[in-house]
Amino acid sequence: HDIEVGYRQIIGWLFAIITPLMIYWGLILSQQPLHQDAIYFASILGICSVMWIFRLLPDYVPGLFAVLSAVLLGITTSESAFSGFSSNSFFMALSILGLSAVIRSSGLSYRMLLHLLLIGPASKIWYNISFFSVGALLTPVVPTVNGRVTIVAPFLKDLLSGASKEAREQEGPRLKASLLFGASLLSPIFVSSKSVNFIVLGMLPQQVQQYFQWLDWLLAALVCGMVLLALYAVSLCWVYRNKQSLKLPKTTSLQQLKTLGSLNPAEWSSILGLIVLISALLFANIHRIEVAWVALAILFYLMMFGFLDPNQFRTKIDWSFLVFLGSLIGVVDIIHQVELDTWLTGKIYWLAAYMQESLALFVVLLAVIVSLIRLILPINATVIILATLLIPASIEVGVNPWVIGFLILFLSESFFWPFQASYYMQFLSLTTGIVSNDEAKLMKMNVLIYLFKLVAVYLSIPYWQSMGLI
């Protein structure tokens, strides 16, 4: 394995050296109508793409390299290149990461699961609903799938510890799938659920960004989410069908709640923060305060009263993602400044034309392109590259850029092989030995879900037309 990684690193760095030279001289010799700064920045982006493809460095390093190189080469000003670190998206992400850190450390999410188990009947159907619901409820407030997976994975062992061996073997895989998809399935539906959602939001024109804040994003994605959720529930029952019963005494949950005791101050603060944040999102049109600043006020409150202590602030917040987010917003601004997006839009106009003439056919083409790119690139890099190319094109042809950004996110959040999703690899490591691995059924679910996403998109087209988005 070490030899394989070594070869990949050597080949990757060779391409990182050769690719920018090829891009630079290729654009110069072909006499493309590009400004010199655009050619330089295209070469820089070529280096970044190679770094992402071969995973030479963590994702945030190439992004930081791009904006730093642009400043050093005089392509743009430092204020413009690093504007992402002062953007609303940056502070919104920072604040939600802080709130999610308190939710994780306080034990509120586990308490929520125990209450869900007590509310419903002692049946495997309700256990699966509870497992899925915990991940789904955490989706809007924990902005990384990896973070949600870390929270929910221990629940599998807690629930199955009192079950029989037969129940663990037959129903365990379905409970495992419910946890995984609960934490990941609805990620594109909420803008605050993933880091890359904030990046796509930052790529949209300013006026569109202002419109598609949390609630409006949810409303626009609602039909997609509901259709996908319904089809997922049916497929889960079919793929993991078995006759094994699973009934755990409610006294177990009651005993664990008794052990936890009453809500501690950190949990109360988490609940208060969630109420204030959701209220700010729901009534944004009334109070006219940027939700990012409300979220930052919540973060300030958590830090001021010690619910998010200095150590947690350093270690529990994903600072690498924040650097990635800030640098990528800067990269997008530079692309606009040097008019590289206009040139790229002209090169893919054949694809952009389908947006206007036949969105249904465009969705199929986009699904195929995403599937092919995802064999090479991770989710974030796939989304960034496609959004950089297609969002400006959508503006040119008169399609709302949110629709295109959402489609890219919706279709990219899928995997067919374990290496394509880091959160899945993490989930496997956290649940190893608890239940038997059933990769075949899980892969079947992934294929079905990808097909369901296409169905959900087609059923959403009339809804988007009624909203005036297409």
Coordinates of C-alpha atoms in Angstrom, one line a residue:
H1 CA 0.0 0.0 0.0
D2 CA 2.8 2.4 0.9
I3 CA 4.5 1.7 -2.5
E4 CA 1.2 2.4 -4.3
V5 CA 0.8 5.7 -2.5
G6 CA 4.4 6.6 -3.3
Y7 CA 3.9 6.0 -7.0
R8 CA 0.7 8.0 -6.9
Q9 CA 2.5 10.9 -5.2
I10 CA 5.4 10.8 -7.7
I11 CA 3.1 10.7 -10.8
G12 CA 0.8 13.3 -9.2
W13 CA 3.6 15.8 -8.6
L14 CA 5.0 15.2 -12.2
F15 CA 1.6 16.1 -13.5
A16 CA 1.4 19.1 -11.2
I17 CA 4.6 20.4 -12.8
I18 CA 3.7 19.6 -16.4
T19 CA 0.0 20.5 -16.5
P20 CA 0.3 24.3 -15.9
L21 CA 3.0 24.5 -18.6
M22 CA 0.8 22.6 -21.0
I23 CA -2.2 24.9 -20.2
Y24 CA -0.1 28.1 -20.5
W25 CA 1.6 27.2 -23.8
G26 CA -1.6 25.6 -25.2
L27 CA -3.6 28.8 -24.6
I28 CA -0.8 31.0 -25.9
L29 CA -0.2 29.0 -29.1
S30 CA -3.9 28.6 -29.8
Q31 CA -4.3 32.4 -29.6
Q32 CA -7.3 32.2 -27.4
P33 CA -9.1 35.6 -26.7
L34 CA -8.0 35.6 -23.1
H35 CA -6.2 38.3 -21.0
Q36 CA -2.7 37.3 -19.8
D37 CA -4.0 37.2 -16.2
A38 CA -6.7 34.7 -17.2
I39 CA -4.1 32.5 -18.8
Y40 CA -1.9 32.6 -15.7
F41 CA -4.9 31.8 -13.4
A42 CA -6.0 29.0 -15.7
S43 CA -2.6 27.5 -15.2
I44 CA -2.9 27.9 -11.5
L45 CA -6.2 26.1 -11.5
G46 CA -4.6 23.3 -13.5
I47 CA -2.2 22.7 -10.7
C48 CA -5.0 22.7 -8.1
S49 CA -7.0 20.2 -10.2
V50 CA -4.1 17.8 -10.3
M51 CA -3.6 18.2 -6.5
W52 CA -7.2 17.3 -6.0
I53 CA -7.3 14.4 -8.5
F54 CA -4.2 12.7 -7.0
R55 CA -5.0 13.8 -3.5
L56 CA -1.5 15.2 -3.1
L57 CA -2.5 17.5 -0.3
P58 CA -5.5 18.2 1.9
D59 CA -8.4 19.9 -0.1
Y60 CA -7.9 23.3 1.5
V61 CA -4.2 23.6 0.6
P62 CA -4.7 23.9 -3.2
G63 CA -7.5 26.4 -2.6
L64 CA -5.2 28.5 -0.5
F65 CA -2.4 28.1 -3.1
A66 CA -4.7 29.4 -5.8
V67 CA -5.6 32.7 -4.1
L68 CA -2.1 33.3 -2.8
S69 CA -0.5 32.7 -6.2
A70 CA -3.1 35.1 -7.7
V71 CA -2.0 37.9 -5.3
L72 CA 1.8 37.2 -5.7
L73 CA 1.5 37.3 -9.6
G74 CA -0.5 40.5 -9.5
I75 CA -3.6 38.9 -11.0
T76 CA -5.9 40.5 -8.3
T77 CA -5.7 42.4 -5.0
S78 CA -5.3 40.7 -1.7
E79 CA -8.7 42.2 -0.6
S80 CA -10.4 40.5 -3.5
A81 CA -8.5 37.2 -3.3
F82 CA -9.2 36.8 0.5
S83 CA -12.7 38.3 0.4
G84 CA -14.2 34.8 1.1
F85 CA -12.8 35.0 4.7
S86 CA -15.0 38.0 5.4
S87 CA -18.1 36.7 3.6
N88 CA -21.5 35.9 5.1
S89 CA -21.1 32.3 4.1
F90 CA -17.8 32.0 6.0
F91 CA -19.3 33.4 9.3
M92 CA -22.4 31.3 8.9
A93 CA -20.4 28.2 8.5
L94 CA -18.1 29.1 11.4
S95 CA -21.1 29.7 13.7
I96 CA -23.0 26.5 12.8
L97 CA -19.8 24.5 13.3
G98 CA -19.5 26.0 16.8
L99 CA -23.1 25.2 17.6
S100 CA -22.7 21.6 16.3
A101 CA -19.6 21.1 18.4
V102 CA -21.7 22.0 21.6
I103 CA -24.5 19.6 20.4
R104 CA -22.0 16.8 20.1
S105 CA -20.1 17.3 23.3
S106 CA -23.2 18.0 25.4
G107 CA -24.9 14.6 24.6
L108 CA -28.1 16.2 23.3
S109 CA -28.2 14.1 20.1
Y110 CA -28.0 10.8 22.1
R111 CA -30.8 12.1 24.5
M112 CA -32.8 12.9 21.4
L113 CA -32.5 9.3 20.1
L114 CA -33.5 7.8 23.5
H115 CA -36.7 10.0 23.5
L116 CA -37.5 8.9 20.0
L117 CA -37.2 5.2 21.0
L118 CA -39.6 5.8 23.9
I119 CA -42.2 7.6 21.8
G120 CA -42.9 4.9 19.3
P121 CA -43.6 1.2 19.5
A122 CA -40.9 -1.4 20.3
S123 CA -40.6 -2.6 16.7
K124 CA -37.8 -2.7 14.1
I125 CA -39.8 -0.3 11.9
W126 CA -39.7 2.4 14.6
Y127 CA -36.1 1.7 15.4
N128 CA -35.2 2.4 11.7
I129 CA -37.3 5.5 11.7
S130 CA -35.6 6.7 14.9
F131 CA -32.1 6.0 13.5
F132 CA -32.9 7.8 10.3
S133 CA -34.6 10.7 12.1
V134 CA -31.6 11.5 14.4
G135 CA -29.3 11.9 11.3
A136 CA -32.0 13.9 9.5
L137 CA -32.6 16.2 12.4
L138 CA -28.8 16.8 12.8
T139 CA -28.5 17.5 9.0
P140 CA -29.4 21.2 9.1
V141 CA -27.2 22.0 12.2
V142 CA -24.1 19.8 11.8
P143 CA -22.6 21.0 8.5
T144 CA -20.5 17.9 7.6
V145 CA -21.6 14.4 6.9
N146 CA -18.4 13.1 8.7
G147 CA -19.5 15.1 11.8
R148 CA -23.0 13.6 11.7
V149 CA -21.6 10.1 11.1
T150 CA -19.3 10.5 14.2
I151 CA -22.3 11.4 16.3
V152 CA -24.7 8.7 15.2
A153 CA -22.4 5.7 14.6
P154 CA -22.2 4.7 18.3
F155 CA -26.0 4.5 18.5
L156 CA -25.8 1.2 16.6
K157 CA -23.9 -0.6 19.3
D158 CA -26.0 1.0 22.0
L159 CA -29.3 -0.3 20.5
L160 CA -28.1 -3.8 19.5
S161 CA -26.2 -4.6 22.7
G162 CA -29.4 -6.1 24.1
A163 CA -30.5 -7.9 20.9
S164 CA -30.1 -11.5 20.0
K165 CA -27.5 -12.7 17.6
E166 CA -30.1 -13.5 14.9
A167 CA -31.5 -10.0 15.2
R168 CA -28.1 -8.4 14.9
E169 CA -27.3 -10.4 11.8
Q170 CA -30.6 -9.9 10.0
E171 CA -31.9 -6.5 11.1
G172 CA -28.5 -5.0 12.0
P173 CA -27.5 -4.2 8.4
R174 CA -30.8 -2.3 7.8
L175 CA -30.3 -0.3 11.0
K176 CA -26.8 0.5 9.9
A177 CA -28.1 1.7 6.5
S178 CA -30.7 3.9 8.3
L179 CA -28.0 5.6 10.3
L180 CA -25.8 6.2 7.3
F181 CA -28.5 7.5 5.0
G182 CA -30.1 9.5 7.8
A183 CA -26.9 11.4 8.1
S184 CA -26.3 11.8 4.4
L185 CA -29.4 11.5 2.2
L186 CA -30.8 15.0 2.7
S187 CA -27.5 16.9 2.6
P188 CA -28.4 18.9 -0.6
I189 CA -31.9 19.8 0.8
F190 CA -30.5 22.1 3.5
V191 CA -27.9 24.8 2.7
S192 CA -26.4 24.5 6.1
S193 CA -25.8 20.7 5.9
K194 CA -22.5 20.6 4.1
S195 CA -19.5 22.7 3.5
V196 CA -19.7 22.5 -0.2
N197 CA -23.3 23.8 -0.1
F198 CA -22.0 27.1 1.3
I199 CA -19.4 27.2 -1.5
V200 CA -22.1 26.8 -4.2
L201 CA -24.1 29.5 -2.4
G202 CA -21.1 31.7 -2.5
M203 CA -20.7 31.1 -6.3
L204 CA -24.2 32.4 -7.0
P205 CA -24.7 36.1 -8.0
Q206 CA -25.2 38.3 -5.0
Q207 CA -28.9 38.9 -5.7
V208 CA -29.6 35.1 -6.0
Q209 CA -27.6 34.5 -2.8
Q210 CA -29.8 36.9 -0.9
Y211 CA -32.9 35.1 -2.1
F212 CA -31.8 31.6 -1.5
Q213 CA -31.0 31.7 2.2
W214 CA -31.9 28.8 4.5
L215 CA -35.7 28.7 4.3
D216 CA -36.0 29.6 0.6
W217 CA -33.3 27.0 -0.3
L218 CA -35.4 24.4 1.6
L219 CA -38.6 25.4 -0.1
A220 CA -37.1 25.2 -3.5
A221 CA -35.6 21.8 -2.8
L222 CA -38.7 20.5 -0.9
V223 CA -40.3 18.4 -3.7
C224 CA -36.9 16.7 -4.5
G225 CA -36.4 15.9 -0.8
M226 CA -39.9 14.5 -0.3
V227 CA -39.9 12.3 -3.4
L228 CA -36.4 11.0 -2.6
L229 CA -37.4 10.3 1.0
A230 CA -40.5 8.3 -0.1
L231 CA -38.7 6.2 -2.6
Y232 CA -35.8 5.6 -0.2
A233 CA -38.3 4.3 2.4
V234 CA -39.8 1.8 0.0
S235 CA -36.4 0.6 -1.3
L236 CA -35.1 0.1 2.3
C237 CA -38.0 -2.1 3.2
W238 CA -37.5 -4.1 0.0
V239 CA -33.7 -4.5 -0.1
Y240 CA -33.4 -5.4 3.6
R241 CA -36.6 -7.4 3.9
N242 CA -36.5 -10.1 6.6
K243 CA -38.8 -11.9 9.0
Q244 CA -36.7 -11.4 12.1
S245 CA -38.4 -9.5 14.9
L246 CA -36.6 -7.0 17.1
K247 CA -38.1 -5.8 20.3
L248 CA -36.0 -4.1 22.9
P249 CA -37.5 -3.3 26.3
K250 CA -38.2 0.4 26.9
T251 CA -36.8 0.1 30.3
T252 CA -33.3 0.1 28.7
S253 CA -33.9 3.6 27.2
L254 CA -35.4 4.8 30.5
Q255 CA -32.4 3.5 32.4
Q256 CA -30.0 5.3 30.1
L257 CA -32.1 8.5 30.3
K258 CA -32.0 8.2 34.1
T259 CA -28.2 7.8 33.9
L260 CA -27.9 11.0 31.8
G261 CA -30.0 12.9 34.4
S262 CA -31.7 16.2 33.7
L263 CA -30.7 18.5 30.9
N264 CA -27.3 20.1 31.6
P265 CA -26.6 23.8 30.9
A266 CA -24.8 22.9 27.6
E267 CA -27.8 21.0 26.3
W268 CA -30.2 23.9 27.3
S269 CA -27.9 26.3 25.5
S270 CA -27.8 24.1 22.4
I271 CA -31.6 24.0 22.4
L272 CA -31.8 27.7 22.8
G273 CA -29.3 28.3 20.0
L274 CA -31.2 26.0 17.7
I275 CA -34.5 27.8 18.5
V276 CA -33.0 31.2 17.9
L277 CA -31.2 30.1 14.7
I278 CA -34.4 28.4 13.2
S279 CA -36.5 31.5 14.2
A280 CA -34.0 33.8 12.5
L281 CA -34.2 31.6 9.4
L282 CA -38.0 31.4 9.3
F283 CA -38.6 35.1 9.9
A284 CA -35.7 36.6 8.0
N285 CA -38.1 38.6 5.8
I286 CA -39.5 40.2 9.0
H287 CA -36.5 41.1 11.1
R288 CA -34.3 42.0 8.0
I289 CA -31.1 40.9 9.9
E290 CA -28.6 38.8 8.0
V291 CA -28.9 35.3 9.4
A292 CA -25.1 34.9 9.4
W293 CA -24.8 37.6 12.1
V294 CA -27.6 36.0 14.2
A295 CA -25.6 32.7 14.0
L296 CA -22.4 34.6 14.9
A297 CA -24.3 36.1 18.0
I298 CA -25.2 32.5 19.0
L299 CA -21.6 31.5 18.7
F300 CA -20.5 34.5 20.8
Y301 CA -23.0 33.5 23.5
L302 CA -21.7 29.9 23.6
M303 CA -18.2 31.1 24.0
M304 CA -18.9 33.8 26.4
F305 CA -20.6 31.5 28.9
G306 CA -18.0 28.7 28.4
F307 CA -20.2 26.1 26.7
L308 CA -17.6 26.2 23.8
D309 CA -14.3 26.4 25.7
P310 CA -11.0 27.4 24.1
N311 CA -9.9 23.8 23.6
Q312 CA -13.1 22.9 21.9
F313 CA -13.0 26.0 19.8
R314 CA -9.5 24.9 18.6
T315 CA -10.2 21.2 18.1
K316 CA -13.9 20.7 17.5
I317 CA -14.4 23.3 14.7
D318 CA -13.3 22.1 11.3
W319 CA -10.8 24.9 10.6
S320 CA -9.5 23.2 7.5
F321 CA -12.9 23.4 5.9
L322 CA -13.2 27.1 6.8
V323 CA -9.9 27.8 5.1
F324 CA -11.2 25.7 2.1
L325 CA -14.5 27.6 2.0
G326 CA -12.8 31.1 2.3
S327 CA -10.2 30.3 -0.4
L328 CA -12.7 28.8 -2.8
I329 CA -15.0 31.9 -2.6
G330 CA -12.0 33.9 -3.4
V331 CA -11.1 31.6 -6.4
V332 CA -14.6 32.1 -7.8
D333 CA -14.3 35.9 -7.5
I334 CA -10.9 35.8 -9.3
I335 CA -12.4 33.7 -12.1
H336 CA -15.1 36.3 -12.6
Q337 CA -12.6 39.2 -12.5
V338 CA -10.3 37.7 -15.2
E339 CA -13.4 36.7 -17.3
L340 CA -12.3 33.1 -17.4
D341 CA -15.9 32.0 -16.7
T342 CA -17.1 33.8 -19.8
W343 CA -14.5 32.0 -22.0
L344 CA -15.3 28.6 -20.4
T345 CA -19.0 29.1 -20.9
G346 CA -18.4 29.6 -24.6
K347 CA -16.5 26.3 -24.7
I348 CA -19.3 24.3 -23.2
Y349 CA -22.2 26.2 -24.8
W350 CA -23.4 22.9 -26.4
L351 CA -24.1 21.6 -22.9
A352 CA -25.5 25.0 -21.7
A353 CA -27.9 25.0 -24.7
Y354 CA -29.7 22.0 -23.2
M355 CA -30.4 23.9 -20.1
Q356 CA -32.6 26.3 -22.1
E357 CA -33.9 23.9 -24.8
S358 CA -34.4 20.7 -22.8
L359 CA -33.7 20.6 -19.1
A360 CA -34.8 17.0 -18.9
L361 CA -32.1 15.9 -21.3
F362 CA -29.6 18.2 -19.6
V363 CA -30.3 16.4 -16.3
V364 CA -29.4 13.0 -17.9
L365 CA -26.2 14.4 -19.4
L366 CA -25.2 16.0 -16.1
A367 CA -25.9 12.7 -14.3
V368 CA -23.6 10.9 -16.6
I369 CA -20.9 13.5 -16.4
V370 CA -21.1 13.6 -12.6
S371 CA -20.8 9.8 -12.4
L372 CA -17.7 9.7 -14.6
I373 CA -16.0 12.6 -12.8
R374 CA -16.8 11.1 -9.4
L375 CA -14.7 8.0 -10.3
I376 CA -11.7 10.3 -10.2
L377 CA -12.5 13.3 -8.0
P378 CA -13.9 13.6 -4.5
I379 CA -17.3 15.2 -4.0
N380 CA -16.1 18.7 -3.2
A381 CA -13.8 19.0 -6.1
T382 CA -16.5 17.6 -8.5
V383 CA -19.0 20.2 -7.3
I384 CA -16.6 23.1 -7.5
I385 CA -15.4 22.3 -11.0
L386 CA -18.9 21.7 -12.4
A387 CA -20.4 24.7 -10.6
T388 CA -17.5 27.0 -11.8
L389 CA -18.3 25.9 -15.4
L390 CA -22.1 25.6 -15.4
I391 CA -23.4 28.4 -13.1
P392 CA -22.1 31.2 -15.3
A393 CA -23.5 29.3 -18.3
S394 CA -26.9 29.1 -16.7
I395 CA -26.9 32.9 -16.3
E396 CA -26.1 33.3 -19.9
V397 CA -29.0 31.2 -21.1
G398 CA -31.5 32.6 -18.6
V399 CA -31.9 29.6 -16.2
N400 CA -31.8 30.4 -12.5
P401 CA -28.3 29.5 -11.4
W402 CA -29.6 28.0 -8.1
V403 CA -31.3 25.2 -10.1
I404 CA -28.0 24.3 -11.7
G405 CA -26.0 24.5 -8.5
F406 CA -28.6 22.4 -6.7
L407 CA -28.6 19.8 -9.4
I408 CA -24.8 19.5 -9.2
L409 CA -25.0 19.1 -5.4
F410 CA -27.9 16.6 -5.6
L411 CA -26.3 14.3 -8.1
S412 CA -22.7 14.6 -6.8
E413 CA -23.8 13.4 -3.3
S414 CA -23.7 9.7 -4.3
F415 CA -21.2 6.9 -4.3
F416 CA -20.9 3.5 -5.8
W417 CA -17.5 2.5 -4.5
P418 CA -16.4 2.9 -0.9
F419 CA -13.3 5.1 -1.8
Q420 CA -15.7 7.7 -3.4
A421 CA -17.0 8.8 0.0
S422 CA -14.8 9.5 3.0
Y423 CA -17.7 9.6 5.4
Y424 CA -18.7 6.0 4.4
M425 CA -15.2 4.8 5.0
Q426 CA -15.3 6.5 8.4
F427 CA -18.7 5.0 9.1
L428 CA -17.4 1.5 8.4
S429 CA -14.5 2.0 10.7
L430 CA -16.8 3.2 13.5
T431 CA -19.2 0.3 13.1
T432 CA -16.8 -2.6 12.5
G433 CA -17.6 -5.7 14.4
I434 CA -21.1 -4.6 15.5
V435 CA -23.0 -6.1 12.6
S436 CA -21.9 -8.1 9.6
N437 CA -21.0 -6.1 6.6
D438 CA -23.4 -6.4 3.7
E439 CA -21.8 -4.4 1.0
A440 CA -23.9 -5.9 -1.9
K441 CA -27.1 -4.6 -0.4
L442 CA -25.7 -1.2 0.4
M443 CA -24.4 -0.8 -3.1
K444 CA -27.8 -1.8 -4.5
M445 CA -29.3 0.9 -2.3
N446 CA -26.8 3.4 -3.7
V447 CA -27.7 2.6 -7.3
L448 CA -31.4 2.8 -6.6
I449 CA -31.0 6.1 -4.8
Y450 CA -29.2 7.6 -7.8
L451 CA -32.1 6.5 -10.0
F452 CA -34.5 7.9 -7.5
K453 CA -32.7 11.2 -7.6
L454 CA -33.4 11.5 -11.3
V455 CA -37.1 10.7 -10.7
A456 CA -37.1 13.4 -8.0
V457 CA -35.6 16.0 -10.3
Y458 CA -38.1 15.3 -13.1
L459 CA -41.0 15.6 -10.7
S460 CA -39.5 18.9 -9.4
I461 CA -39.4 20.5 -12.8
P462 CA -43.1 21.5 -12.8
Y463 CA -42.7 22.8 -9.2
W464 CA -39.6 24.9 -10.2
Q465 CA -41.5 26.2 -13.2
S466 CA -44.4 27.3 -10.9
M467 CA -41.8 29.2 -8.8
G468 CA -40.4 30.9 -11.9
L469 CA -37.0 29.3 -11.5
I470 CA -37.0 27.8 -15.0

